[in-house]
Amino acid sequence: MKTLQFGYVCNNVPVELFHCFNIELNRLFGGGSDFSSADRHFPSFCCSFVKSVFTEFKNRDDLDGIISSISCDAMMTMGDIINVNNDGRHCYTFLSPVSTTNKEAMEFYKAESKKLCRYLAEITGFPFSPRNLQESIKNSHAVSIKARSIVEKLQGIPGSKHKYGDWLKFLHLEYDRNPEDLFAKMGEFEHQLIPGKDQVHVHRVFLGGNIFYIKEVIDAIEESGFKIVDDSFCFSGRMFKRTFAQEDIARLDMLDEDGLFGLLAKKYVGQFPCYSRNIKNDVINGDDDIYNDIKTSRAKSVIFINIKYCDPNALQYYNLNKLLKKEGIPSLFIEYDCQSATIQQLITRIEAFSELL
Amino acid sequence: MSDYFFAGIDLGSIYSKVVLINDKKEVVSSAISPSGVNYEKVTKSCLEKVCREADIDKEQIRMSVGTGYGRKSIHFTDKSITEISCHAGGVFFLYPSCRTIIDVGGQDSKVINLRADGSIENFIMNDKCAAGTGRFLEVMANTMEQKLEVMNQLAFKATDELTISSVCTVFAESEIISLISQNNSLENISKAIYKSIASKITSLLSQASSSLDMIVFTGGVARNVFLVAYLEELLKTKITIPDIPQITGALGAALYAKKMFYKGK
Amino acid sequence: MVNMKKNRLNSLKSNYNLNILLNDYYKEMEMAGKNKKLTAAVNLGFPVDLLHAYDIFSFFPQSHSAMYASLRKSREEIEFAESKGIPFDLCSEIKIALSSLYYNRNYIVPLIKPDMVLCSNQVCRAVIKLFEQFSHYYKVPFFMLDIPFVPGEEVSEDSVRYIEKQLETFPDFLHKHFGLELHEDKLLETARLSQEVGMLWYEIVNFGATIPSPVDALDLFTHMFPYMNMKRSKAVFDHYTMLKNEIITRMEDDISAVEDEEIRLLWDYMPVFSKNNYFRRIFQKFNAAVVTNTFFLPGTSKECREGTCGMRSDINTAGGLFKYWAGQFSHLYSGVSINKKLTAISDLIEKYSIDGVIIHKDNSCKPQSLPQQELHNLIRGKLGVPCLTINADSADMRYFSQEQVTTRIEAFLENL
């Protein structure tokens, strides 16, 4: 039987479950230049990334289905619209809680992932095996740990041959591999990291925001003399920063089915937050995940890239910026619109920001 | 010594500007020409024009710096620097006491705050939307079937306060059409158009928390005398306009070219 | 033939009483701020009855922007907010609320400091950010009521259980932070009273189904506020009784909202408050009446539409009530799939003999307007009912082009 190919977007989807059923996941980063089909379904002020993902899914015949996740209002609507205009492919809406800390949210996530599991068993015809889930949790954990160790190396190596941008590009390209292959590829990437010559004029910058890999923007940042030290993008920093707890991995073999789903809930409900969720941290007083990360990365400035029309993220920046100002950390806010190429103005802002520092 | 010349080329979205300076930082000649579609060609012909006017050979230009939107599309310059830094450099050279620059061009409006040493403290640019830019003014003037110079004169004679509420250029256009059809005078409508731009500019100033002590207004839109007068009234401060407000970016670029030349030497 | 009467809008006399009621509400709010009565900032999708049972005063921080809009004061507030760097694309309600929070701008109706912030994600997620700010700024406890989206037609049991479990923790939240005790009897009593107000409201909106309609839905909309938020006092009860009686009298006297009603419209989403009279005039010109609104009956279940979703008499414990509420809140119109919305709209079209649907696409409210384009396509395609979408904004008139809207509505009504 052919391996099923599924598209997905947000990282609150428990990818481990898909690996259990041997389903190949394709993270959708959007694509296509013709948005006319999306424009027919979405209003003009809808997040352009969502339109772009919608377009990509429509255009990709190789995908057998999509897992739409309820992360933000726009993603929620996209899943809904794909559902309404069902073209015969699988379309599953995975509900995940908005709350990030409480017990009830964990229970809900557990219930929803069990439901997803039953669905996957049904469409693939494979029975669910807890042993497979143990295995895939282990693999996914190893990938996250490896990813963080690469970032730490990239932070530490002054003037390395490899730049942070290469890492983002690597992730963008290799994302869809199964965890074992991805782990091996990451190993190769890590192996190539050799300390380069020390650069005097490096300006450590932290990238915040909710963007995917945009070559022109990342290149412009690095060519303007910035050294990227960390990010909070949902396809890299946010994805790997919170993984399973080490002690849970150690006792993995002792857990029953329910316990394993509990681990999934713990990881995904407590993961590094997407700002469309309820964050219990207090950004006004300095208790904020991104802010703490900026501090840890010893970045001297912050570039925050927002997808246009993402309100929660823009609001988060507005508050974060107040805090950064207090600390004297300069920051730049730019908005990217997938639908209209305004890259040039963004590059001007990035370059001017670097000239200013 | 006077054999050394430096060129600054500012490729804007609508107009290209070239400034030639000599070793004593004096502007020897300048040129403005529509950018068109072939940036390389336009800038080359501009360069030839300024050289002819200055009566020098092109080879005497020791170094050149490109700026503006098209800065990456011209290959013969020695370096490209953003128009933000160039405007800052140009304006600070002309007015060392300047702390705030308002620059409104064809596609962009921006506010730049300067420190006492001329370095940039902060800058803010408009949203991608055309409201509050030169393009907006152009569209509105076309809708009114008036030349911009005339619109300025009309606005001074306004008797009533009208407001254009739309933020979007297209909507604003239909609002103006309806104002016209309601028999509002062109004078009053002209003023309303300028008021709408002015509110965008004051919003940028406030976002950048700019000092209002010494403001220099550059870019083509600064030539709208009514807008300047209205802004002065609104901000309760004097606004300085350079003789040729469009070329400060190119001037800044030329100054950078000179600085680079001597640094390298 | 020009009928002079047509220039007059046949507005409800009860509007006057509503103003008194609202006035008293804001006075009470001011007093609550002063005399240390507990206050809670809430948003739609939170069961306010639960608060009223504890004598907690509830208010919507964002509803002030609607107030601003109807007083035509919102523009300066919004421009002020933008000049302070509050993101440009943000919803105008949040802009106004934030600028008031951080820059001490005086609300026309002053905003009081809440003692707690109770947030539901039912309508929108950006508002969670606003509420987090309120909580952090005032250093008051935050409670999140997470209401899951309904992806298909059916509400899942897991979702209902999740809501129920969260509601169950709320008394502990109040006990922990304020030392409050739950009085089960009072809670049930409040719920029953609320039920009665709900039934009255149901009867009132149902009058719109009469041909010709005695009441204009745009006129009626503001009367939702007491039902949505205010404590079920005698004054509230009296208000709805009065409103109901006024409409009955109208029907007896053969008075309709629009004279010579020919076209019956359904309005989706909130009205454009500051332009309400403009809309009513333009509809009147075409003998068109807006007879109902998708937000009038919050639930999307069949029972809600038929008025049989009431609280069963055998519910006699707090737990039972939470379970009931969880069921009710799980399928509110603003949080369900396009298909479920379409079913609800289809019901309304039939029940209210609708000739055309007007969708108000609110530039500010992204979450609610995102599915509207698809809804528009389906109403026309699947239901075969003419549909018009107009672009506006509930508070920011810079996004409202009256000329364009007039042309669209006239063209739409001419062709009905």
JSON list of C-alpha atoms in Angstrom, two decimals, chain C residues 221-283:
[
{"chain": "C", "resi": 221, "resn": "PHE", "atom": "CA", "xyz": [-29.82, 45.13, 18.22]},
{"chain": "C", "resi": 222, "resn": "THR", "atom": "CA", "xyz": [-28.75, 47.41, 21.05]},
{"chain": "C", "resi": 223, "resn": "HIS", "atom": "CA", "xyz": [-31.47, 45.88, 23.20]},
{"chain": "C", "resi": 224, "resn": "MET", "atom": "CA", "xyz": [-29.32, 42.76, 23.29]},
{"chain": "C", "resi": 225, "resn": "PHE", "atom": "CA", "xyz": [-26.88, 44.37, 25.67]},
{"chain": "C", "resi": 226, "resn": "PRO", "atom": "CA", "xyz": [-28.84, 43.93, 28.93]},
{"chain": "C", "resi": 227, "resn": "TYR", "atom": "CA", "xyz": [-29.54, 40.34, 27.99]},
{"chain": "C", "resi": 228, "resn": "MET", "atom": "CA", "xyz": [-25.89, 39.64, 27.20]},
{"chain": "C", "resi": 229, "resn": "ASN", "atom": "CA", "xyz": [-24.33, 41.34, 30.16]},
{"chain": "C", "resi": 230, "resn": "MET", "atom": "CA", "xyz": [-26.50, 42.94, 32.80]},
{"chain": "C", "resi": 231, "resn": "LYS", "atom": "CA", "xyz": [-27.61, 41.42, 36.03]},
{"chain": "C", "resi": 232, "resn": "ARG", "atom": "CA", "xyz": [-31.12, 40.07, 35.74]},
{"chain": "C", "resi": 233, "resn": "SER", "atom": "CA", "xyz": [-32.70, 42.73, 37.93]},
{"chain": "C", "resi": 234, "resn": "LYS", "atom": "CA", "xyz": [-36.31, 43.80, 37.99]},
{"chain": "C", "resi": 235, "resn": "ALA", "atom": "CA", "xyz": [-35.40, 46.76, 35.81]},
{"chain": "C", "resi": 236, "resn": "VAL", "atom": "CA", "xyz": [-34.02, 44.46, 33.14]},
{"chain": "C", "resi": 237, "resn": "PHE", "atom": "CA", "xyz": [-37.05, 42.25, 33.39]},
{"chain": "C", "resi": 238, "resn": "ASP", "atom": "CA", "xyz": [-39.36, 45.24, 33.14]},
{"chain": "C", "resi": 239, "resn": "HIS", "atom": "CA", "xyz": [-37.48, 46.56, 30.16]},
{"chain": "C", "resi": 240, "resn": "TYR", "atom": "CA", "xyz": [-38.02, 43.44, 28.11]},
{"chain": "C", "resi": 241, "resn": "THR", "atom": "CA", "xyz": [-41.64, 43.22, 29.17]},
{"chain": "C", "resi": 242, "resn": "MET", "atom": "CA", "xyz": [-42.11, 46.79, 28.03]},
{"chain": "C", "resi": 243, "resn": "LEU", "atom": "CA", "xyz": [-40.35, 46.12, 24.75]},
{"chain": "C", "resi": 244, "resn": "LYS", "atom": "CA", "xyz": [-42.48, 43.07, 24.16]},
{"chain": "C", "resi": 245, "resn": "ASN", "atom": "CA", "xyz": [-45.68, 44.96, 24.93]},
{"chain": "C", "resi": 246, "resn": "GLU", "atom": "CA", "xyz": [-44.71, 47.81, 22.65]},
{"chain": "C", "resi": 247, "resn": "ILE", "atom": "CA", "xyz": [-44.23, 45.41, 19.78]},
{"chain": "C", "resi": 248, "resn": "ILE", "atom": "CA", "xyz": [-47.52, 43.66, 20.50]},
{"chain": "C", "resi": 249, "resn": "THR", "atom": "CA", "xyz": [-49.30, 47.02, 20.50]},
{"chain": "C", "resi": 250, "resn": "ARG", "atom": "CA", "xyz": [-47.63, 47.86, 17.20]},
{"chain": "C", "resi": 251, "resn": "MET", "atom": "CA", "xyz": [-48.92, 44.66, 15.72]},
{"chain": "C", "resi": 252, "resn": "GLU", "atom": "CA", "xyz": [-52.44, 45.32, 17.01]},
{"chain": "C", "resi": 253, "resn": "ASP", "atom": "CA", "xyz": [-52.30, 48.80, 15.48]},
{"chain": "C", "resi": 254, "resn": "ASP", "atom": "CA", "xyz": [-50.92, 47.48, 12.19]},
{"chain": "C", "resi": 255, "resn": "ILE", "atom": "CA", "xyz": [-47.73, 49.46, 12.52]},
{"chain": "C", "resi": 256, "resn": "SER", "atom": "CA", "xyz": [-44.74, 47.98, 10.80]},
{"chain": "C", "resi": 257, "resn": "ALA", "atom": "CA", "xyz": [-41.10, 48.93, 11.06]},
{"chain": "C", "resi": 258, "resn": "VAL", "atom": "CA", "xyz": [-41.02, 49.87, 7.40]},
{"chain": "C", "resi": 259, "resn": "GLU", "atom": "CA", "xyz": [-44.15, 51.07, 5.70]},
{"chain": "C", "resi": 260, "resn": "ASP", "atom": "CA", "xyz": [-45.25, 49.02, 2.69]},
{"chain": "C", "resi": 261, "resn": "GLU", "atom": "CA", "xyz": [-42.71, 46.33, 3.48]},
{"chain": "C", "resi": 262, "resn": "GLU", "atom": "CA", "xyz": [-41.78, 44.51, 0.29]},
{"chain": "C", "resi": 263, "resn": "ILE", "atom": "CA", "xyz": [-38.35, 43.13, 0.95]},
{"chain": "C", "resi": 264, "resn": "ARG", "atom": "CA", "xyz": [-37.29, 41.19, 4.04]},
{"chain": "C", "resi": 265, "resn": "LEU", "atom": "CA", "xyz": [-33.61, 41.09, 4.89]},
{"chain": "C", "resi": 266, "resn": "LEU", "atom": "CA", "xyz": [-31.38, 39.14, 7.24]},
{"chain": "C", "resi": 267, "resn": "TRP", "atom": "CA", "xyz": [-28.36, 40.98, 8.60]},
{"chain": "C", "resi": 268, "resn": "ASP", "atom": "CA", "xyz": [-25.29, 38.96, 9.47]},
{"chain": "C", "resi": 269, "resn": "TYR", "atom": "CA", "xyz": [-22.97, 40.19, 12.22]},
{"chain": "C", "resi": 270, "resn": "MET", "atom": "CA", "xyz": [-23.22, 43.39, 14.28]},
{"chain": "C", "resi": 271, "resn": "PRO", "atom": "CA", "xyz": [-24.69, 46.59, 12.85]},
{"chain": "C", "resi": 272, "resn": "VAL", "atom": "CA", "xyz": [-22.46, 49.54, 11.97]},
{"chain": "C", "resi": 273, "resn": "PHE", "atom": "CA", "xyz": [-23.54, 51.43, 15.06]},
{"chain": "C", "resi": 274, "resn": "SER", "atom": "CA", "xyz": [-22.64, 54.95, 14.01]},
{"chain": "C", "resi": 275, "resn": "LYS", "atom": "CA", "xyz": [-24.34, 54.45, 10.64]},
{"chain": "C", "resi": 276, "resn": "ASN", "atom": "CA", "xyz": [-27.47, 52.73, 11.86]},
{"chain": "C", "resi": 277, "resn": "ASN", "atom": "CA", "xyz": [-29.78, 55.52, 10.77]},
{"chain": "C", "resi": 278, "resn": "TYR", "atom": "CA", "xyz": [-28.10, 55.78, 7.40]},
{"chain": "C", "resi": 279, "resn": "PHE", "atom": "CA", "xyz": [-28.72, 52.08, 6.79]},
{"chain": "C", "resi": 280, "resn": "ARG", "atom": "CA", "xyz": [-32.29, 52.19, 7.99]},
{"chain": "C", "resi": 281, "resn": "ARG", "atom": "CA", "xyz": [-33.03, 55.15, 5.69]},
{"chain": "C", "resi": 282, "resn": "ILE", "atom": "CA", "xyz": [-31.56, 53.53, 2.65]},
{"chain": "C", "resi": 283, "resn": "PHE", "atom": "CA", "xyz": [-33.45, 50.29, 3.28]}
]
